[in-house]
Coordinates of C-alpha atoms and ligand atoms in Angstrom, one line a residue:
M28 CA -8.9 -8.0 -30.2
P29 CA -6.7 -10.4 -32.3
D30 CA -3.4 -9.1 -30.9
T31 CA -4.3 -8.8 -27.3
V32 CA -2.6 -11.4 -25.2
E33 CA -5.1 -13.5 -23.2
H34 CA -4.1 -14.3 -19.6
G35 CA -5.6 -16.9 -17.4
L36 CA -6.3 -17.6 -13.8
F37 CA -3.4 -19.3 -11.9
I38 CA -4.9 -22.1 -9.8
D39 CA -3.2 -25.1 -8.4
G40 CA 0.0 -24.4 -10.4
R41 CA -1.7 -24.1 -13.8
W42 CA -2.7 -21.1 -15.9
E43 CA -6.3 -21.6 -16.9
S44 CA -8.0 -19.9 -19.8
P45 CA -11.3 -21.5 -20.1
P46 CA -12.7 -21.0 -23.6
G47 CA -15.7 -18.8 -23.6
A48 CA -14.9 -17.3 -20.1
A49 CA -16.0 -13.7 -19.7
R50 CA -13.1 -11.4 -20.0
F51 CA -12.0 -7.8 -19.2
T52 CA -9.1 -5.8 -20.6
T53 CA -6.6 -3.3 -19.3
R54 CA -5.5 -0.1 -21.1
N55 CA -2.6 2.3 -20.9
P56 CA -4.1 5.4 -19.3
A57 CA -1.6 7.6 -21.2
T58 CA -2.4 6.3 -24.7
G59 CA -5.5 4.1 -24.5
E60 CA -3.5 1.2 -25.9
L61 CA -4.9 -2.2 -25.1
L62 CA -2.5 -4.2 -22.9
G63 CA -4.0 -7.5 -22.1
S64 CA -7.2 -9.5 -21.6
F65 CA -8.0 -11.3 -18.3
V66 CA -10.5 -13.8 -17.1
S67 CA -13.5 -12.3 -15.1
G68 CA -13.3 -14.9 -12.4
R69 CA -16.5 -16.3 -11.0
A70 CA -17.4 -17.3 -7.4
E71 CA -16.7 -20.9 -8.4
D72 CA -13.2 -20.0 -9.5
A73 CA -12.5 -18.3 -6.2
E74 CA -13.7 -21.4 -4.4
R75 CA -11.5 -23.6 -6.5
A76 CA -8.6 -21.4 -5.7
V77 CA -9.3 -21.7 -2.0
T78 CA -9.6 -25.5 -2.4
A79 CA -6.2 -25.6 -4.1
A80 CA -4.7 -23.5 -1.4
A81 CA -6.2 -25.5 1.4
R82 CA -4.9 -28.7 -0.2
A83 CA -1.4 -27.3 -0.7
F84 CA -1.2 -25.8 2.8
P85 CA -0.1 -28.7 5.0
A86 CA 3.0 -29.5 2.9
W87 CA 4.0 -25.8 2.7
R88 CA 3.5 -25.4 6.4
D89 CA 5.8 -28.4 7.0
T90 CA 8.5 -27.0 4.7
P91 CA 11.2 -25.5 7.0
A92 CA 10.9 -21.7 7.1
P93 CA 14.5 -21.2 5.8
K94 CA 13.5 -23.2 2.7
R95 CA 10.5 -21.1 2.3
G96 CA 12.8 -18.1 2.5
E97 CA 15.0 -19.6 -0.2
L98 CA 12.0 -19.5 -2.6
L99 CA 11.7 -15.8 -1.9
L100 CA 15.3 -15.2 -2.7
R101 CA 14.7 -16.8 -6.1
V102 CA 11.6 -14.6 -6.5
A103 CA 13.8 -11.6 -5.8
E104 CA 16.3 -12.7 -8.4
N105 CA 13.6 -13.1 -11.0
L106 CA 12.2 -9.6 -10.2
K107 CA 15.7 -8.1 -10.4
R108 CA 16.4 -9.7 -13.7
R109 CA 13.1 -8.4 -15.1
K110 CA 13.1 -5.1 -13.2
E111 CA 13.2 -2.9 -16.3
A112 CA 10.6 -4.9 -18.2
I113 CA 8.2 -5.1 -15.3
G114 CA 8.8 -1.4 -14.4
R115 CA 7.7 -0.6 -17.9
V116 CA 4.6 -2.7 -17.5
V117 CA 3.8 -0.8 -14.2
T118 CA 4.2 2.5 -16.1
K119 CA 2.1 1.4 -19.0
E120 CA -0.7 -0.1 -17.0
M121 CA -1.2 2.6 -14.3
G122 CA 0.7 5.7 -15.6
K123 CA 3.3 6.5 -12.9
V124 CA 6.5 7.8 -14.5
I125 CA 9.1 5.2 -15.4
A126 CA 11.5 6.1 -12.6
E127 CA 8.6 5.3 -10.2
G128 CA 7.6 2.2 -12.2
R129 CA 11.1 0.9 -11.6
G130 CA 10.8 2.0 -7.9
D131 CA 7.6 0.0 -7.5
V132 CA 9.5 -3.1 -8.6
Q133 CA 12.5 -2.2 -6.5
E134 CA 10.2 -1.9 -3.4
A135 CA 8.9 -5.4 -4.2
I136 CA 12.5 -6.7 -4.5
D137 CA 13.5 -5.0 -1.3
F138 CA 10.6 -6.5 0.7
V139 CA 10.9 -10.0 -0.8
E140 CA 14.6 -10.1 0.1
Y141 CA 13.8 -8.8 3.6
M142 CA 11.2 -11.5 4.1
A143 CA 13.5 -14.2 2.8
G144 CA 15.7 -13.5 5.9
E145 CA 12.6 -13.8 8.1
G146 CA 12.7 -17.5 7.2
R147 CA 15.7 -17.7 9.6
R148 CA 14.1 -15.6 12.3
L149 CA 10.2 -15.9 12.7
A150 CA 11.0 -15.3 16.3
G151 CA 8.8 -16.1 19.3
E152 CA 9.7 -15.2 22.9
T153 CA 10.9 -17.1 25.9
V154 CA 10.0 -15.9 29.4
P155 CA 10.6 -17.4 32.9
S156 CA 7.9 -19.5 34.6
E157 CA 6.7 -18.8 38.1
L158 CA 7.0 -22.5 38.7
F159 CA 10.0 -24.9 39.2
R160 CA 11.4 -26.7 36.2
K161 CA 9.0 -25.2 33.7
M162 CA 9.7 -23.4 30.5
C163 CA 7.4 -20.8 28.8
L164 CA 7.7 -19.8 25.2
T165 CA 5.8 -18.9 22.1
V166 CA 6.2 -20.3 18.6
R167 CA 4.7 -18.9 15.4
Q168 CA 2.4 -21.0 13.3
P169 CA 0.9 -20.1 9.9
K170 CA -2.8 -19.4 9.7
G171 CA -3.7 -21.5 6.7
V172 CA -5.3 -20.0 3.6
V173 CA -5.0 -16.3 3.4
V174 CA -6.4 -13.8 0.9
C175 CA -4.5 -10.8 -0.5
I176 CA -6.6 -8.1 -2.1
T177 CA -4.5 -5.4 -3.6
P178 CA -4.8 -1.9 -5.2
W179 CA -3.6 -0.6 -8.5
N180 CA -1.3 2.2 -7.3
F181 CA 1.6 0.0 -6.3
P182 CA 0.8 -3.0 -8.5
T183 CA 3.9 -4.9 -7.8
A184 CA 5.1 -3.6 -4.4
I185 CA 1.9 -4.0 -2.4
P186 CA 1.1 -7.6 -3.6
N187 CA 4.6 -8.6 -2.7
W188 CA 4.4 -7.0 0.7
K189 CA 1.5 -9.3 1.4
I190 CA 2.4 -12.4 -0.6
A191 CA 6.0 -12.7 0.5
A192 CA 5.2 -12.2 4.2
A193 CA 2.3 -14.7 4.0
L194 CA 4.4 -17.3 2.2
V195 CA 7.5 -17.1 4.4
C196 CA 5.2 -17.7 7.4
G197 CA 3.9 -20.9 5.8
N198 CA 0.5 -19.8 4.6
A199 CA -1.1 -20.6 1.2
V200 CA -2.3 -17.6 -0.7
V201 CA -5.2 -16.6 -3.0
F202 CA -4.3 -13.3 -4.6
K203 CA -7.1 -11.0 -6.0
P204 CA -5.5 -7.9 -7.6
A205 CA -7.1 -4.6 -8.7
S206 CA -8.6 -5.2 -12.2
N207 CA -6.9 -2.3 -13.9
T208 CA -3.5 -3.6 -13.1
A209 CA -4.1 -7.2 -13.8
L210 CA -1.1 -7.5 -16.1
C211 CA 1.2 -6.4 -13.3
A212 CA -0.4 -9.1 -11.2
V213 CA 0.4 -11.7 -13.8
E214 CA 4.0 -10.5 -13.8
V215 CA 4.2 -10.9 -10.0
V216 CA 2.7 -14.4 -10.1
K217 CA 5.1 -15.4 -12.9
A218 CA 8.1 -14.4 -10.7
Y219 CA 6.8 -16.9 -8.1
E220 CA 6.0 -19.6 -10.6
E221 CA 9.4 -19.4 -12.2
A222 CA 11.0 -19.5 -8.7
G223 CA 9.2 -22.9 -8.2
V224 CA 6.4 -22.1 -5.8
P225 CA 4.6 -25.4 -5.2
A226 CA 1.2 -25.9 -6.9
G227 CA -1.6 -24.3 -4.9
V228 CA 0.6 -22.4 -2.6
L229 CA 0.0 -19.2 -4.6
N230 CA -3.2 -18.7 -6.7
L231 CA -4.3 -15.8 -8.8
V232 CA -8.0 -15.0 -9.4
T233 CA -8.7 -11.9 -11.4
G234 CA -12.2 -10.4 -11.7
A235 CA -14.6 -8.1 -10.0
G236 CA -14.4 -7.4 -6.3
G237 CA -18.1 -7.8 -5.9
V238 CA -17.8 -11.4 -7.3
V239 CA -14.3 -12.8 -6.6
G240 CA -13.5 -10.6 -3.6
N241 CA -16.9 -11.4 -1.9
A242 CA -16.6 -15.1 -2.5
L243 CA -13.1 -15.1 -1.0
V244 CA -14.1 -13.0 2.0
D245 CA -17.1 -15.3 2.6
D246 CA -15.3 -18.6 2.3
P247 CA -15.1 -20.3 5.7
R248 CA -11.8 -21.9 4.9
V249 CA -10.1 -18.5 4.7
R250 CA -8.7 -17.2 8.0
T251 CA -7.2 -13.9 7.2
I252 CA -7.9 -11.2 4.6
S253 CA -5.2 -8.7 3.9
F254 CA -6.7 -5.7 2.1
T255 CA -5.3 -2.4 0.8
G256 CA -7.6 0.0 -0.9
G257 CA -10.2 2.7 -0.3
V258 CA -12.0 3.3 3.0
E259 CA -15.5 2.5 1.7
T260 CA -14.5 -0.9 0.2
G261 CA -12.3 -1.6 3.3
R262 CA -15.3 -1.1 5.6
E263 CA -17.4 -3.5 3.5
V264 CA -14.7 -6.1 3.6
Y265 CA -14.3 -5.7 7.3
V266 CA -18.0 -6.1 8.0
R267 CA -18.3 -9.0 5.6
G268 CA -15.3 -10.8 7.1
A269 CA -16.5 -10.2 10.6
K270 CA -19.5 -12.5 9.9
S271 CA -17.2 -15.5 9.8
L272 CA -14.8 -13.9 12.4
K273 CA -12.0 -13.5 10.1
M274 CA -9.0 -11.4 10.8
V275 CA -9.2 -8.5 8.4
H276 CA -6.1 -6.4 8.0
L277 CA -6.9 -3.0 6.4
E278 CA -4.6 -0.4 4.9
L279 CA -6.8 2.4 3.7
G280 CA -6.7 6.1 2.9
G281 CA -4.8 9.1 4.0
K282 CA -5.0 12.9 3.9
N283 CA -1.4 13.5 4.6
P284 CA 0.0 16.9 5.7
Q285 CA 3.3 18.5 5.0
I286 CA 3.9 21.2 7.6
V287 CA 6.4 24.0 6.6
M288 CA 7.5 26.1 9.5
D289 CA 8.9 29.6 9.3
D290 CA 12.4 28.3 10.0
A291 CA 12.4 25.6 7.4
D292 CA 14.9 25.1 4.6
L293 CA 12.3 26.3 2.0
E294 CA 14.1 25.0 -1.0
L295 CA 14.2 21.5 0.5
A296 CA 10.5 21.8 1.6
L297 CA 9.6 22.8 -2.0
E298 CA 11.3 19.7 -3.5
G299 CA 9.5 17.7 -0.8
V300 CA 6.0 18.9 -1.6
L301 CA 6.5 18.6 -5.4
F302 CA 7.5 15.0 -5.0
G303 CA 5.0 14.2 -2.2
A304 CA 2.0 15.8 -3.8
F305 CA 2.5 15.0 -7.5
G306 CA 4.6 11.8 -7.5
T307 CA 2.5 9.0 -8.8
S308 CA 0.0 11.8 -9.8
G309 CA -0.9 12.1 -6.1
Q310 CA -2.2 8.5 -6.2
R311 CA -0.4 7.2 -3.1
C312 CA -2.1 6.5 0.2
T313 CA 0.9 8.5 1.5
A314 CA 0.6 11.4 -1.0
T315 CA 0.9 14.9 0.4
S316 CA -2.6 16.3 -0.1
R317 CA -2.4 19.1 2.5
L318 CA 0.4 21.7 2.6
I319 CA 0.3 23.5 5.9
V320 CA 2.4 26.6 5.9
H321 CA 3.4 29.1 8.6
E322 CA 2.0 32.5 7.8
K323 CA 5.4 34.2 7.9
V324 CA 6.7 32.2 4.9
Y325 CA 3.3 31.5 3.3
D326 CA 3.3 34.0 0.4
Q327 CA 6.9 33.3 -0.4
F328 CA 6.6 29.6 -0.3
L329 CA 3.4 29.5 -2.4
A330 CA 4.9 31.8 -5.0
S331 CA 7.9 29.5 -5.4
L332 CA 5.7 26.5 -5.6
L333 CA 3.6 28.1 -8.4
E334 CA 6.8 29.2 -10.2
R335 CA 8.1 25.6 -10.1
L336 CA 4.8 24.2 -11.4
A337 CA 5.0 26.5 -14.4
T338 CA 7.9 24.3 -15.7
F339 CA 6.6 21.0 -14.3
R340 CA 6.4 18.5 -17.2
V341 CA 3.3 16.5 -17.5
G342 CA 3.2 13.9 -20.3
D343 CA 4.4 10.5 -21.5
P344 CA 5.3 8.6 -18.3
L345 CA 7.8 6.5 -20.3
D346 CA 9.8 9.6 -21.1
E347 CA 12.6 9.9 -18.5
K348 CA 12.1 13.7 -18.5
T349 CA 8.5 13.7 -17.6
D350 CA 7.6 14.8 -14.0
M351 CA 4.1 13.5 -13.9
G352 CA 2.0 11.1 -16.0
P353 CA -1.7 10.6 -16.3
V354 CA -4.0 9.4 -13.6
A355 CA -4.6 5.7 -13.7
S356 CA -8.1 5.4 -15.3
A357 CA -11.2 7.0 -16.6
D358 CA -12.8 6.5 -13.2
Q359 CA -9.9 8.2 -11.5
E360 CA -10.1 11.1 -13.9
K361 CA -13.8 11.5 -13.2
K362 CA -13.4 11.4 -9.5
V363 CA -10.5 13.9 -9.5
L364 CA -12.4 16.3 -11.8
E365 CA -15.5 16.1 -9.5
Y366 CA -13.4 17.1 -6.6
I367 CA -11.9 20.0 -8.5
A368 CA -15.5 21.1 -9.1
V369 CA -16.3 20.7 -5.4
A370 CA -13.3 22.8 -4.5
R371 CA -14.4 25.6 -6.8
S372 CA -18.0 25.5 -5.6
E373 CA -16.9 25.7 -1.9
G374 CA -14.8 28.8 -2.6
G375 CA -11.3 27.2 -2.9
K376 CA -9.0 29.7 -4.6
L377 CA -7.5 27.9 -7.6
R378 CA -3.8 28.8 -8.0
F379 CA -2.7 26.3 -10.5
G380 CA -4.1 23.7 -12.9
G381 CA -7.6 22.6 -12.1
E382 CA -8.4 21.0 -15.4
K383 CA -8.1 18.0 -17.7
L384 CA -5.3 18.6 -20.1
R385 CA -6.3 18.5 -23.8
G386 CA -4.6 18.7 -27.2
G387 CA -1.9 16.5 -28.8
V388 CA -0.8 13.5 -26.8
F389 CA -3.2 14.5 -23.9
D390 CA -6.3 13.6 -25.9
A391 CA -5.6 9.9 -25.9
G392 CA -5.1 9.7 -22.1
H393 CA -6.3 10.7 -18.6
F394 CA -4.1 13.7 -17.9
I395 CA -5.0 16.2 -15.2
A396 CA -2.8 19.2 -14.5
P397 CA -1.1 19.4 -11.2
T398 CA -3.6 21.4 -9.2
V399 CA -3.2 23.8 -6.2
F400 CA -6.0 25.3 -4.2
E401 CA -5.7 27.7 -1.4
T402 CA -8.5 26.6 1.0
R403 CA -9.6 26.8 4.6
H404 CA -9.3 24.0 7.1
G405 CA -12.6 22.2 7.1
S406 CA -13.4 22.5 3.4
R407 CA -14.2 19.2 1.8
I408 CA -11.0 19.2 -0.3
S409 CA -9.0 19.7 2.8
K410 CA -10.5 16.7 4.5
E411 CA -11.5 14.1 2.0
E412 CA -9.1 11.8 0.2
I413 CA -9.0 12.7 -3.5
F414 CA -6.2 10.4 -4.6
G415 CA -5.1 12.6 -7.4
P416 CA -2.8 15.5 -8.2
V417 CA -4.7 18.0 -6.1
L418 CA -3.0 19.9 -3.3
S419 CA -4.8 22.0 -0.6
V420 CA -2.7 24.8 0.8
L421 CA -3.6 26.0 4.3
K422 CA -2.1 29.0 6.2
V423 CA -1.5 28.7 10.0
R424 CA -0.3 31.1 12.7
D425 CA 2.1 28.9 14.6
F426 CA 3.2 25.4 15.4
E427 CA 0.3 24.6 17.6
E428 CA -2.2 25.5 14.9
A429 CA -0.2 23.5 12.4
V430 CA -0.4 20.4 14.5
H431 CA -4.1 21.0 15.2
V432 CA -4.9 21.3 11.5
A433 CA -2.8 18.3 10.7
N434 CA -4.6 16.1 13.3
D435 CA -8.1 17.4 12.8
I436 CA -8.9 14.8 10.2
E437 CA -10.4 11.3 10.0
Y438 CA -7.2 9.7 8.6
G439 CA -3.7 9.2 10.0
L440 CA -1.2 7.5 7.7
S441 CA 1.7 9.8 6.9
S442 CA 2.8 13.2 8.0
S443 CA 5.8 15.5 7.6
I444 CA 7.3 18.6 9.1
Y445 CA 10.0 20.9 7.7
T446 CA 11.8 22.8 10.5
R447 CA 15.3 23.4 11.7
D448 CA 14.1 23.6 15.3
V449 CA 15.0 20.3 17.0
N450 CA 12.4 20.8 19.8
R451 CA 9.6 21.4 17.2
A452 CA 10.7 18.3 15.3
F453 CA 10.6 16.1 18.3
R454 CA 7.2 17.6 19.3
A455 CA 5.9 16.9 15.9
V456 CA 7.0 13.2 16.2
Q457 CA 5.2 13.0 19.5
E458 CA 2.1 15.0 18.6
L459 CA 1.2 14.2 15.0
E460 CA -1.5 11.6 14.9
A461 CA -0.2 9.4 12.1
G462 CA 1.4 6.0 11.6
I463 CA 4.4 7.7 9.9
T464 CA 6.1 11.0 10.6
Y465 CA 8.9 12.4 8.5
V466 CA 11.2 15.2 9.6
N467 CA 12.6 17.3 6.7
A468 CA 11.4 14.7 4.1
P469 CA 8.2 14.3 2.1
T470 CA 5.2 12.2 3.2
I471 CA 6.0 9.5 0.7
G472 CA 8.9 7.1 0.4
A473 CA 8.6 4.6 3.3
E474 CA 11.3 1.9 3.4
V475 CA 10.2 -1.7 3.7
Q476 CA 12.2 -2.7 6.8
L477 CA 9.9 -0.5 9.0
P478 CA 6.3 -0.9 9.8
F479 CA 3.8 0.7 7.4
G480 CA 0.3 1.7 8.4
G481 CA -1.8 4.3 10.1
V482 CA -4.2 5.4 12.8
K483 CA -7.9 6.4 12.8
N484 CA -9.7 5.5 9.5
T485 CA -6.5 4.6 7.8
G486 CA -6.8 1.1 9.1
N487 CA -7.8 -1.1 12.0
G488 CA -4.5 -1.1 13.9
G489 CA -2.3 -3.5 12.0
R490 CA 1.0 -2.8 10.3
E491 CA 2.5 -4.2 7.1
A492 CA 6.2 -4.3 6.2
G493 CA 9.0 -4.4 8.7
S494 CA 9.6 -7.3 11.0
V495 CA 6.0 -6.9 12.4
A496 CA 4.7 -8.0 8.9
I497 CA 4.7 -11.5 10.3
D498 CA 2.2 -10.7 13.0
E499 CA -0.5 -10.4 10.3
F500 CA 0.2 -13.9 8.9
T501 CA 1.0 -16.0 12.0
E502 CA -0.9 -17.3 15.0
L503 CA 1.1 -17.4 18.2
K504 CA 1.2 -20.8 20.0
T505 CA 2.0 -20.4 23.7
V506 CA 3.9 -23.4 25.0
F507 CA 4.4 -24.5 28.7
L508 CA 7.0 -27.3 29.1
D509 CA 6.9 -28.8 32.6
F510 CA 9.9 -31.0 33.3
S511 CA 9.5 -31.2 37.2
S512 CA 7.6 -34.6 37.2
H513 CA 5.0 -33.0 39.5
L514 CA 1.6 -31.5 39.1
Q515 CA 2.4 -27.8 39.5
K516 CA -0.5 -25.3 39.8
A517 CA 0.1 -21.8 38.5
Q518 CA -1.5 -19.1 40.7
I519 CA -2.3 -21.7 43.4
D520 CA 0.9 -23.4 44.6
P521 CA 2.3 -21.8 47.7
R522 CA 4.9 -19.1 47.0
Ligands
UN1_610 C1 0.7 3.2 -0.8 O1 0.4 4.3 -1.4 O2 -0.3 2.5 -0.4 O3 5.8 5.3 1.3 C2 2.0 2.6 -0.5 C3 5.4 5.2 0.1 C4 5.6 3.9 -0.7 C5 4.4 3.0 -0.4 C6 3.1 3.6 -0.6 N1 6.8 3.3 -0.2 O4 5.0 6.2 -0.5

């Protein structure tokens, strides 16, 4: 691999490329092109990164929060300046179309800017005391060393959701990215390095989850793990972290429904499902993987969906005209094709796609046709997260059945309803069991100034993004200030 750029670990403010270190590479899932070579970190590397973070923490904690926010503003500027270049790296490394590659970086910029302002808020609360001349309030304090473990599907946005929030709160971070988007991770870290992040405050350790991830989760000096990824790995991280009583924040899967009622604007609903189901090749936690349609409009809506898919352009994700690129890796391709086989074997009625695309440019990459199955509620493809361009279509009699089908699932991240009936819209907001509900908009496209997360097996109750992002990365100190010059006894002194 003479031409492949070798990237190092970033520990204590230095890029390290130990000669002879084991390495792995990333490849463009559309072309097979080699993109970079990265260090397969060892447990010792993870430990050294934690040591660097622990050493850097006190000075960072003592840096005024508005100053920490200023660092983030410089990071945002760096990301803005390099938005096009980094957007192209996103597209090349995980295959989302270039408009979405840029969007990934924009989402990172949006959140980093938003968190920069948090440096001047980081609010606690002030409440009255039951006693004389006594003041009661809370202040936020950082946790110390926190670990951010991130997925490949939003390889710049999600790391920034975690890192920017953690840093503005005064924590030191060890960042362990998904291996198949390691180049994006290097780009993210460079934006912080160039902004002047102090040595040790942000560290990058690439490598296998079973080695680097486990070492970080086991390390007693780490207080919080912020993890986004699949439910199986998330459960392992949770259980492992519990042994040392760590706070483990989980953002996991989804099986997100778009409901289309008989009174919906069907053209709008059609645009919504095309974007929601096949944007990012269906590889978003928020992707629309179930289309729940009222029986009165079912045949008509399905027919127009199939008609639109006939001219849907799958191909080179760097081409602005492409609607959908490849899936992100050979592993993803294998998993999605296995689910397509499951769907066929359980009697799903294939209405579109259902295969790996071959011939011409497709042969070099992991391209799967946008796939539509008519299926029944309860089939495996209607319940399990596939994380690919596979849409299950389900027919329902009425609103009540639509909500029942939408909710009768182990996940609860995003949800959507298309209707013109204001009462139904409000009922959906109230009754859909999900962290996010959209009315007349697709299940994807959350904005960073609002909380992001879900119910049931989508997580363990936390939220990222929005102003509540700081809850994950701060401890609340409760403060009682008694200026009465007397011993006062709460609950005991006469009232
Ligand atoms: C994810 O897939 O984990 O709402 C994140 C959206 C994006 C974020 C998705 N803003 O689809």
